[in-house]
mmCIF file of C-alpha atoms and ligand atoms in Angstrom:
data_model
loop_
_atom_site.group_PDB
_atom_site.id
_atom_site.type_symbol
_atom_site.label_atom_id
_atom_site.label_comp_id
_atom_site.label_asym_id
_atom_site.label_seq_id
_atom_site.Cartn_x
_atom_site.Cartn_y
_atom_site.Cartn_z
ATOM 1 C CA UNK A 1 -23.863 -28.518 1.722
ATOM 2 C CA UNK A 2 -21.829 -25.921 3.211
ATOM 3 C CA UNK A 3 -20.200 -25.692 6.222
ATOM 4 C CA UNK A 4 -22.427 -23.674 8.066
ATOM 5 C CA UNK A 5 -25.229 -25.419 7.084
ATOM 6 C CA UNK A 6 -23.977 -28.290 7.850
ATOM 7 C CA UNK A 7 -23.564 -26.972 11.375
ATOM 8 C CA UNK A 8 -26.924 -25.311 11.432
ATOM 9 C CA UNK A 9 -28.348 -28.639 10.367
ATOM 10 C CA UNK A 10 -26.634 -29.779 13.339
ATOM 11 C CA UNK A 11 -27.560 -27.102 15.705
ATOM 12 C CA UNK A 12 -30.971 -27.863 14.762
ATOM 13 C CA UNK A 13 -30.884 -31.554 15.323
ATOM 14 C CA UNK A 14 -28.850 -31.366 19.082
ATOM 15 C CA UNK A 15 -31.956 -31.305 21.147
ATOM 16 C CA UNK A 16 -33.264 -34.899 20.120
ATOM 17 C CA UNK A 17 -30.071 -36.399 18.436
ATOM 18 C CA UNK A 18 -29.303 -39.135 20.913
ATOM 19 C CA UNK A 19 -33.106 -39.775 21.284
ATOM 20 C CA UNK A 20 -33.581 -40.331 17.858
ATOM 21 C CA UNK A 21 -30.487 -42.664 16.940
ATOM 22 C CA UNK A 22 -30.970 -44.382 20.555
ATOM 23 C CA UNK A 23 -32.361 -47.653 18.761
ATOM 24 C CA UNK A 24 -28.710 -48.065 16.487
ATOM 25 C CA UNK A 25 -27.442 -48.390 20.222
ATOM 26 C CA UNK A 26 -26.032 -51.444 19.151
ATOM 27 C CA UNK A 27 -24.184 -50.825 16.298
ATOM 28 C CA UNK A 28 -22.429 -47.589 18.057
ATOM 29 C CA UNK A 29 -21.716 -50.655 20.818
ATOM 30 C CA UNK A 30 -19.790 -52.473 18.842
ATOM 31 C CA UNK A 31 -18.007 -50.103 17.076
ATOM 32 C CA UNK A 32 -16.516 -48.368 20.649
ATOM 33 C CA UNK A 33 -16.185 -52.165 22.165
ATOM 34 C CA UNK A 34 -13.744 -52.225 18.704
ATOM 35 C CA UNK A 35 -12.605 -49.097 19.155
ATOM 36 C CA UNK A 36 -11.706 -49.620 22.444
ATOM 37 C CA UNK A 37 -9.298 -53.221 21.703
ATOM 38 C CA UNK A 38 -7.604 -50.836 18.904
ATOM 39 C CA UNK A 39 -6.487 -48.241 21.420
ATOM 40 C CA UNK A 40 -5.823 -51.059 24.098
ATOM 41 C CA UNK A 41 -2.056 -49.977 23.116
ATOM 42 C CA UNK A 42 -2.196 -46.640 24.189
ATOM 43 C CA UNK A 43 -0.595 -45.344 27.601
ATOM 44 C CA UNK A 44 -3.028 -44.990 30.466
ATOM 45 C CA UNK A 45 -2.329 -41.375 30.593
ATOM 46 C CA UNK A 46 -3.089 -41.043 26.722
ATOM 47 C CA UNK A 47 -4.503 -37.649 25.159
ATOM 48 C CA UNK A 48 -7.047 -37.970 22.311
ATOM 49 C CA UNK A 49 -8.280 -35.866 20.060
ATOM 50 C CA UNK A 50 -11.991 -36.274 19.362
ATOM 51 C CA UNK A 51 -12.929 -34.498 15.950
ATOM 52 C CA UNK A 52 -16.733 -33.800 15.526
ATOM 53 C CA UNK A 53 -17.427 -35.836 18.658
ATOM 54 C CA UNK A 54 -21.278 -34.535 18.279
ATOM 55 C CA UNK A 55 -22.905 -35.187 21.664
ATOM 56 C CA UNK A 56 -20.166 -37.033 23.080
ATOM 57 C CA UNK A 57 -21.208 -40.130 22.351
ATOM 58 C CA UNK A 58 -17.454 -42.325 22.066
ATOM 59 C CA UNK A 59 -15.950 -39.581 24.181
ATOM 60 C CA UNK A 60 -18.248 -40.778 27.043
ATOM 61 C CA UNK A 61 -17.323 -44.750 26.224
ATOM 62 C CA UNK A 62 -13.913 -43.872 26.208
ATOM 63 C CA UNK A 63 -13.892 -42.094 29.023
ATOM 64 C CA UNK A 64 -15.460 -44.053 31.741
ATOM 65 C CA UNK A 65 -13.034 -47.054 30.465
ATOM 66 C CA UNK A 66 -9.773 -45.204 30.729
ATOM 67 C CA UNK A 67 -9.781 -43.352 33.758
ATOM 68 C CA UNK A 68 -6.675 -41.460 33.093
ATOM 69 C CA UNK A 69 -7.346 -40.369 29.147
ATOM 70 C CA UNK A 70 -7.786 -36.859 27.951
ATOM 71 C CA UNK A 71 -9.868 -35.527 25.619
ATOM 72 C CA UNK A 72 -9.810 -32.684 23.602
ATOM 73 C CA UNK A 73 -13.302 -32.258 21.695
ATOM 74 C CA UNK A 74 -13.578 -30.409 18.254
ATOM 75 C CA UNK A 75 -16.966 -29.791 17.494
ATOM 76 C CA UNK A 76 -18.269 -26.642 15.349
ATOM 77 C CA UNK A 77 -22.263 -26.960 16.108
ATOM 78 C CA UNK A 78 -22.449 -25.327 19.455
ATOM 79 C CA UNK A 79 -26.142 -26.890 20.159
ATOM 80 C CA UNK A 80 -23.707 -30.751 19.676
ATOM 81 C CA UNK A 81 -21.355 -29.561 21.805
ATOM 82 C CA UNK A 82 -23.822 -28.379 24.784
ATOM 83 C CA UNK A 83 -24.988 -31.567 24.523
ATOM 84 C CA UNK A 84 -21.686 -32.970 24.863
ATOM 85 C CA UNK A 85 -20.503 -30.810 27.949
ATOM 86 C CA UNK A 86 -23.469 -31.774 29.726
ATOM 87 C CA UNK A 87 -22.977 -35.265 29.690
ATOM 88 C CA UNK A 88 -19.269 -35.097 30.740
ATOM 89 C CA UNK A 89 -20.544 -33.283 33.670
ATOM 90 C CA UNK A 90 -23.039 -35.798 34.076
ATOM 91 C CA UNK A 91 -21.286 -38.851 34.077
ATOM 92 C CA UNK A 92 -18.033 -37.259 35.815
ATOM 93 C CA UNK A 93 -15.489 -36.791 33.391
ATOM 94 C CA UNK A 94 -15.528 -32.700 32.384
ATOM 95 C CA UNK A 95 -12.481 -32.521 34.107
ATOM 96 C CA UNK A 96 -10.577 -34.153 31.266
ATOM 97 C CA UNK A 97 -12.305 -32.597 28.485
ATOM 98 C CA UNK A 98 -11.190 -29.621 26.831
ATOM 99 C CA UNK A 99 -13.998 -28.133 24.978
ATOM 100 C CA UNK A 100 -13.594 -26.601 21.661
ATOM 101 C CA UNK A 101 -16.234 -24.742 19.633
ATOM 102 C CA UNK A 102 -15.127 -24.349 16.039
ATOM 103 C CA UNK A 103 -13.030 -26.294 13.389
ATOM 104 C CA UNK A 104 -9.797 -27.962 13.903
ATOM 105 C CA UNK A 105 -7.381 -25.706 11.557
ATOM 106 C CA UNK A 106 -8.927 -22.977 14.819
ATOM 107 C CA UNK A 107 -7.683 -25.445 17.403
ATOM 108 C CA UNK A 108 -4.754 -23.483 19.400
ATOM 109 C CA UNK A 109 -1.729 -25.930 18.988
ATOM 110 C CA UNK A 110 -0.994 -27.500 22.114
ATOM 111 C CA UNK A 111 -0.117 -31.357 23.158
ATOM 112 C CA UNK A 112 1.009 -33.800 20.467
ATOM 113 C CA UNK A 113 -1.987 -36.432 20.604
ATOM 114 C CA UNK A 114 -1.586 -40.033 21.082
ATOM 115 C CA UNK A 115 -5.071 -40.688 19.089
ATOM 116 C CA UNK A 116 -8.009 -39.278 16.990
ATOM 117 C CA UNK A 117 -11.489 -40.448 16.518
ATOM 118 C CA UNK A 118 -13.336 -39.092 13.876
ATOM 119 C CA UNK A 119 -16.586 -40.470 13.597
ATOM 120 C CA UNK A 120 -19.308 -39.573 10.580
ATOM 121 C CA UNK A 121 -17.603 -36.558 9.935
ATOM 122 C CA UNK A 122 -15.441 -36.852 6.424
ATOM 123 C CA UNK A 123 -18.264 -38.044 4.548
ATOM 124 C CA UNK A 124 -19.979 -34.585 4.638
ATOM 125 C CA UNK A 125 -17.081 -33.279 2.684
ATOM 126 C CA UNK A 126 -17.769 -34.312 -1.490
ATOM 127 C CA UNK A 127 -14.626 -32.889 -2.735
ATOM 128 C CA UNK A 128 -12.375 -35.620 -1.714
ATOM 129 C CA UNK A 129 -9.397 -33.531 -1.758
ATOM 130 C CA UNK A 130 -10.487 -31.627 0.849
ATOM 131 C CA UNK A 131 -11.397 -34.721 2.964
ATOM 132 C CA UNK A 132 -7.708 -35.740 2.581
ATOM 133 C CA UNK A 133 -6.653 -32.465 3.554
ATOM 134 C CA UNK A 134 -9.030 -32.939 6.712
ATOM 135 C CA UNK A 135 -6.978 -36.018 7.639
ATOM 136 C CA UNK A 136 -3.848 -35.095 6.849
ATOM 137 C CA UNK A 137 -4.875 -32.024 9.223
ATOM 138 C CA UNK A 138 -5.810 -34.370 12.111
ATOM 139 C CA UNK A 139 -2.294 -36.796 11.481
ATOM 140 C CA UNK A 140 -0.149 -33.523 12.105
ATOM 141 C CA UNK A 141 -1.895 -33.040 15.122
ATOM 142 C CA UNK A 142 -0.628 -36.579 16.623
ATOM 143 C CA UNK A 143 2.623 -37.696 17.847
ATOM 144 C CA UNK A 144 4.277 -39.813 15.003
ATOM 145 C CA UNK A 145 3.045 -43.428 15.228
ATOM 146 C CA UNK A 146 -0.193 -41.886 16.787
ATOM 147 C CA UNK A 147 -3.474 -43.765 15.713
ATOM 148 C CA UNK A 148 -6.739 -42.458 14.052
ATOM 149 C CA UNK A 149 -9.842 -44.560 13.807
ATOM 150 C CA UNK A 150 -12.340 -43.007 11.011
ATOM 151 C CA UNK A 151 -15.678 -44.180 10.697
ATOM 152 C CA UNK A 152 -17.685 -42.760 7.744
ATOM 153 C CA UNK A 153 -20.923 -43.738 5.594
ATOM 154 C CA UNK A 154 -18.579 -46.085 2.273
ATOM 155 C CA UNK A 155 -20.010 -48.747 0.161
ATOM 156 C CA UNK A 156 -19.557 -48.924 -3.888
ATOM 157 C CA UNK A 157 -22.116 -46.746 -4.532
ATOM 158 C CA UNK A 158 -21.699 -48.133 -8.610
ATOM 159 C CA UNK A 159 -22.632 -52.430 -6.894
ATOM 160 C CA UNK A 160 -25.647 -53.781 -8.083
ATOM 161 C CA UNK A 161 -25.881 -54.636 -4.055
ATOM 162 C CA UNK A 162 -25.732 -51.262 -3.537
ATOM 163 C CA UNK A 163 -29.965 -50.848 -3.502
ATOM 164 C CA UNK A 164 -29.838 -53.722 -2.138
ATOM 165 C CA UNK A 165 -27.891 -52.699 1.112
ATOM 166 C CA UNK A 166 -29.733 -48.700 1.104
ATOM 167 C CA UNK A 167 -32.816 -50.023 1.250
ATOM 168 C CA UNK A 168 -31.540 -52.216 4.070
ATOM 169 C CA UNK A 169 -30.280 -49.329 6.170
ATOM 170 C CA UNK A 170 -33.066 -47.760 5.571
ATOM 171 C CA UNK A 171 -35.065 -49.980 6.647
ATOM 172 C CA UNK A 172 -33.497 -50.064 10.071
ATOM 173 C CA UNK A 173 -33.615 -46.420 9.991
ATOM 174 C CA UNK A 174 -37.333 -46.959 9.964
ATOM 175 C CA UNK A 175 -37.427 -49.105 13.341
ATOM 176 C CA UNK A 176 -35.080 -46.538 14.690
ATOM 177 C CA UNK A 177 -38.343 -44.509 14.852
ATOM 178 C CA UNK A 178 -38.040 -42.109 11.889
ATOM 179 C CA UNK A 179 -40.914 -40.936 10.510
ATOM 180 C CA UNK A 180 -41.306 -41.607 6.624
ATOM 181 C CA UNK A 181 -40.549 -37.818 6.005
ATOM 182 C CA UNK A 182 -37.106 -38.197 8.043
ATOM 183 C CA UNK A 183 -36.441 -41.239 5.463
ATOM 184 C CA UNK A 184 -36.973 -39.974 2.273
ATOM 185 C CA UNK A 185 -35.211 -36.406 3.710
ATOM 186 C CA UNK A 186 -31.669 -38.690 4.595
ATOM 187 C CA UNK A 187 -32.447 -41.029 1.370
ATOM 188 C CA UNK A 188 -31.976 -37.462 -0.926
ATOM 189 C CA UNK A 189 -29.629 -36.084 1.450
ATOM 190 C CA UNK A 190 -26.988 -39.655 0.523
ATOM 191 C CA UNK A 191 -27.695 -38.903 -2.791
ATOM 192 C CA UNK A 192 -26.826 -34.790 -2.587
ATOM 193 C CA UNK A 193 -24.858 -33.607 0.744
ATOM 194 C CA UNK A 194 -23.232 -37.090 1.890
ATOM 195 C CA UNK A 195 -20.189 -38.661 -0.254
ATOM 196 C CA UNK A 196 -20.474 -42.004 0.074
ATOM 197 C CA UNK A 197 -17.409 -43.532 -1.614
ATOM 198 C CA UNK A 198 -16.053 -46.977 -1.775
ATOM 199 C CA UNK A 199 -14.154 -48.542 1.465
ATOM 200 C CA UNK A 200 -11.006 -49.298 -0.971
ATOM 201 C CA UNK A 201 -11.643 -45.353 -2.405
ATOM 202 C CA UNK A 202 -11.334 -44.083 1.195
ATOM 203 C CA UNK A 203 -8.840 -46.233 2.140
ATOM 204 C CA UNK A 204 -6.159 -44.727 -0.511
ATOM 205 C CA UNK A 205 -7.276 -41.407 0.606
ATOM 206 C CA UNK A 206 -6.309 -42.011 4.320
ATOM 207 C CA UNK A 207 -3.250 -43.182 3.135
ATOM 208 C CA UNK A 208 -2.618 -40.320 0.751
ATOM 209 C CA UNK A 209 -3.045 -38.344 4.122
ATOM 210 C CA UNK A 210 0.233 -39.667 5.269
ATOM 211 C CA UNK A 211 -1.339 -42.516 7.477
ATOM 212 C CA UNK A 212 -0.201 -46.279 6.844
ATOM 213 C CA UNK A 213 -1.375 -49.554 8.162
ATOM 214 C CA UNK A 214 -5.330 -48.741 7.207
ATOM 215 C CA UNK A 215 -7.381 -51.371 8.639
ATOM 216 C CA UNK A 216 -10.671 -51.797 8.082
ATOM 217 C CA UNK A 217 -12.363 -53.047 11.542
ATOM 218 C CA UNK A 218 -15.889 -52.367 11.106
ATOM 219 C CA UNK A 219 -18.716 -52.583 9.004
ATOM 220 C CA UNK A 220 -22.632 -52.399 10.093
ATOM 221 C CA UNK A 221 -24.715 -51.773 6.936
ATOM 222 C CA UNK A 222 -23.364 -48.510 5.210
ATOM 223 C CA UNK A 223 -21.315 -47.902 8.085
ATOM 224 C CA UNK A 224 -17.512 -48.902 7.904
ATOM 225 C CA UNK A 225 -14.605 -47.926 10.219
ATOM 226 C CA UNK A 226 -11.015 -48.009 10.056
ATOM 227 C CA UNK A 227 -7.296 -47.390 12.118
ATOM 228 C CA UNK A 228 -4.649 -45.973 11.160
ATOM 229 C CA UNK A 229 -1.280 -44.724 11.997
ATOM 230 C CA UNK A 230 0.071 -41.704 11.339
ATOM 231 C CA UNK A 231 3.621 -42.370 9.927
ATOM 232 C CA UNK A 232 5.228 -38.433 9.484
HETATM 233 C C1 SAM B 1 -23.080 -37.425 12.341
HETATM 234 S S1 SAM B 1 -22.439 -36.473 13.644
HETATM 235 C C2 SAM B 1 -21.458 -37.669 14.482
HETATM 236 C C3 SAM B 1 -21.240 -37.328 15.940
HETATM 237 C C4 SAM B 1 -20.407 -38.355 16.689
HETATM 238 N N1 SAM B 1 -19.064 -38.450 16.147
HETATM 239 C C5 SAM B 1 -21.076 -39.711 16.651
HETATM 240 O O1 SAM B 1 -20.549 -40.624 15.989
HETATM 241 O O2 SAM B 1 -22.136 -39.851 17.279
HETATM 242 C C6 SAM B 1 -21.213 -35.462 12.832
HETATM 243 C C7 SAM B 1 -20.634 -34.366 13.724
HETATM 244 O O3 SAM B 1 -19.498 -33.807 13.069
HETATM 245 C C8 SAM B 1 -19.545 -32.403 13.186
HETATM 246 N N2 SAM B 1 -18.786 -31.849 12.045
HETATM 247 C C9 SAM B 1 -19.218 -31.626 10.780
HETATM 248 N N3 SAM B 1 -18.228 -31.136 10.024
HETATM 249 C C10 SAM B 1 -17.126 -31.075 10.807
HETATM 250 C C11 SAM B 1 -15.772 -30.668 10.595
HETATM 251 N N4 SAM B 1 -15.326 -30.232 9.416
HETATM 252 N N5 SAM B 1 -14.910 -30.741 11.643
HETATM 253 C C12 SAM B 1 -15.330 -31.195 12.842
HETATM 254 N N6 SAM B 1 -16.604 -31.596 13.097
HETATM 255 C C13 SAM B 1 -17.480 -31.534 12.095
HETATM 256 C C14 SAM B 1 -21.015 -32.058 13.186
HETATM 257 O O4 SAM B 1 -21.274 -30.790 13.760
HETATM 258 C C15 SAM B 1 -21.601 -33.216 13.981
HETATM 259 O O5 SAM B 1 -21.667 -32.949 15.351
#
């Protein structure tokens, strides 16, 4: 899929996104609780960089934790990022977001960052060259030593568990109140527009982005997360 249809497909989807992952709650829960211990490091007046934060949704946890973070958002589906400046009005913490609508290469350069989330976003890019560009893009954004947590879509696509652990997800897709139509649309789109590669795969390709000490700290069904450390 192509950029702007990627976005468009986004646009489209802003008006009942949280709705309709609302019952995964619990695994976006745990990852931000995780999240959360792997920034505990960071100072209290720590600026973060928040690449294809969507509607907000670790932005928000972040930011009614840390009281004194910053956030700058990157976020190129304007209908997301609507959604996203609404709730940091809502729950009081527009002040200390900085809003951008577009890519991150179009990101004026400002502050060095202390951190980066990025979560759900590489995996929409197939060639994987380009998805180690993207993170090599968001490590020279960040003060050196700065951290990155990643969370992306990664099994071994090639496992004989591999069915085993789709039809799984899928399955709990179902009781998060898709209809049959949304399954077998997201079950084609993994196959075509999504590139699901294996945890050690993505792993080397952080690290080929100049980041070192990859951890992996997460896994809920398909969905894996890591930190990193951006070593330039
Ligand atoms: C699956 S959503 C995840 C949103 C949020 N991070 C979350 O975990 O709830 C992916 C988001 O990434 C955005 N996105 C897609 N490609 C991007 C890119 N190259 N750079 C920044 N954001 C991108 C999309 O517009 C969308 O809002």
């Amino acid at each position: 899929m192509q950029a702007d249809e990627l976005t468009a497909l986004f646009d489209q989807q802003a008006k009942d996104y949280d709705a309709r992952w609302s019952r995964t709650a619990p695994i976006r829960t745990c990852l931000h609780l995780l999240l959360e211990s792997f920034f505990s490091t960071l100072p209290s007046h720590a600026q973060l960089l928040c690449v294809g934060a969507g509607t907000g949704a670790e932005v928000a946890y972040l930011a009614e934790r840390m009281p004194h973070w910053r956030f700058t958002v990157v976020e190129p589906s304007g209908a997301m990022l609507e959604k996203c400046r609404l709730r940091a009005e809502a729950e009081g913490f527009a002040s200390r977001c900085q809003l951008h609508h577009g890519y991150l290469d179009q990101l004026p350069q400002g502050v060095a960052f202390d951190a980066a989330t990025c979560f759900l976003v590489s995996q929409f890019m197939l060639d994987q060259d380009q998805r180690r560009r993207f993170f090599e893009s968001i490590g020279r954004r960040l003060k050196p030593g700065g951290l990155l947590a990643s969370s992306d879509l990664s099994a071994d696509t090639q496992s004989p568990d591999y069915a085993t652990l789709l039809a799984a997800w899928m399955s709990m897709m179902g009781r998060a109140q898709l209809s049959e139509i949304d399954i077998a649309n997201l079950r084609e789109a993994y196959a075509k527009d999504v590139a699901i590669v294996a945890p050690g795969e993505l792993e080397v390709l952080i690290k080929n982005a100049g980041f070192s000490s990859v951890v992996g700290f997460f896994q809920a069904g398909l969905m894996r997360a890591w930190c990193s450390r951006w070593q330039s």
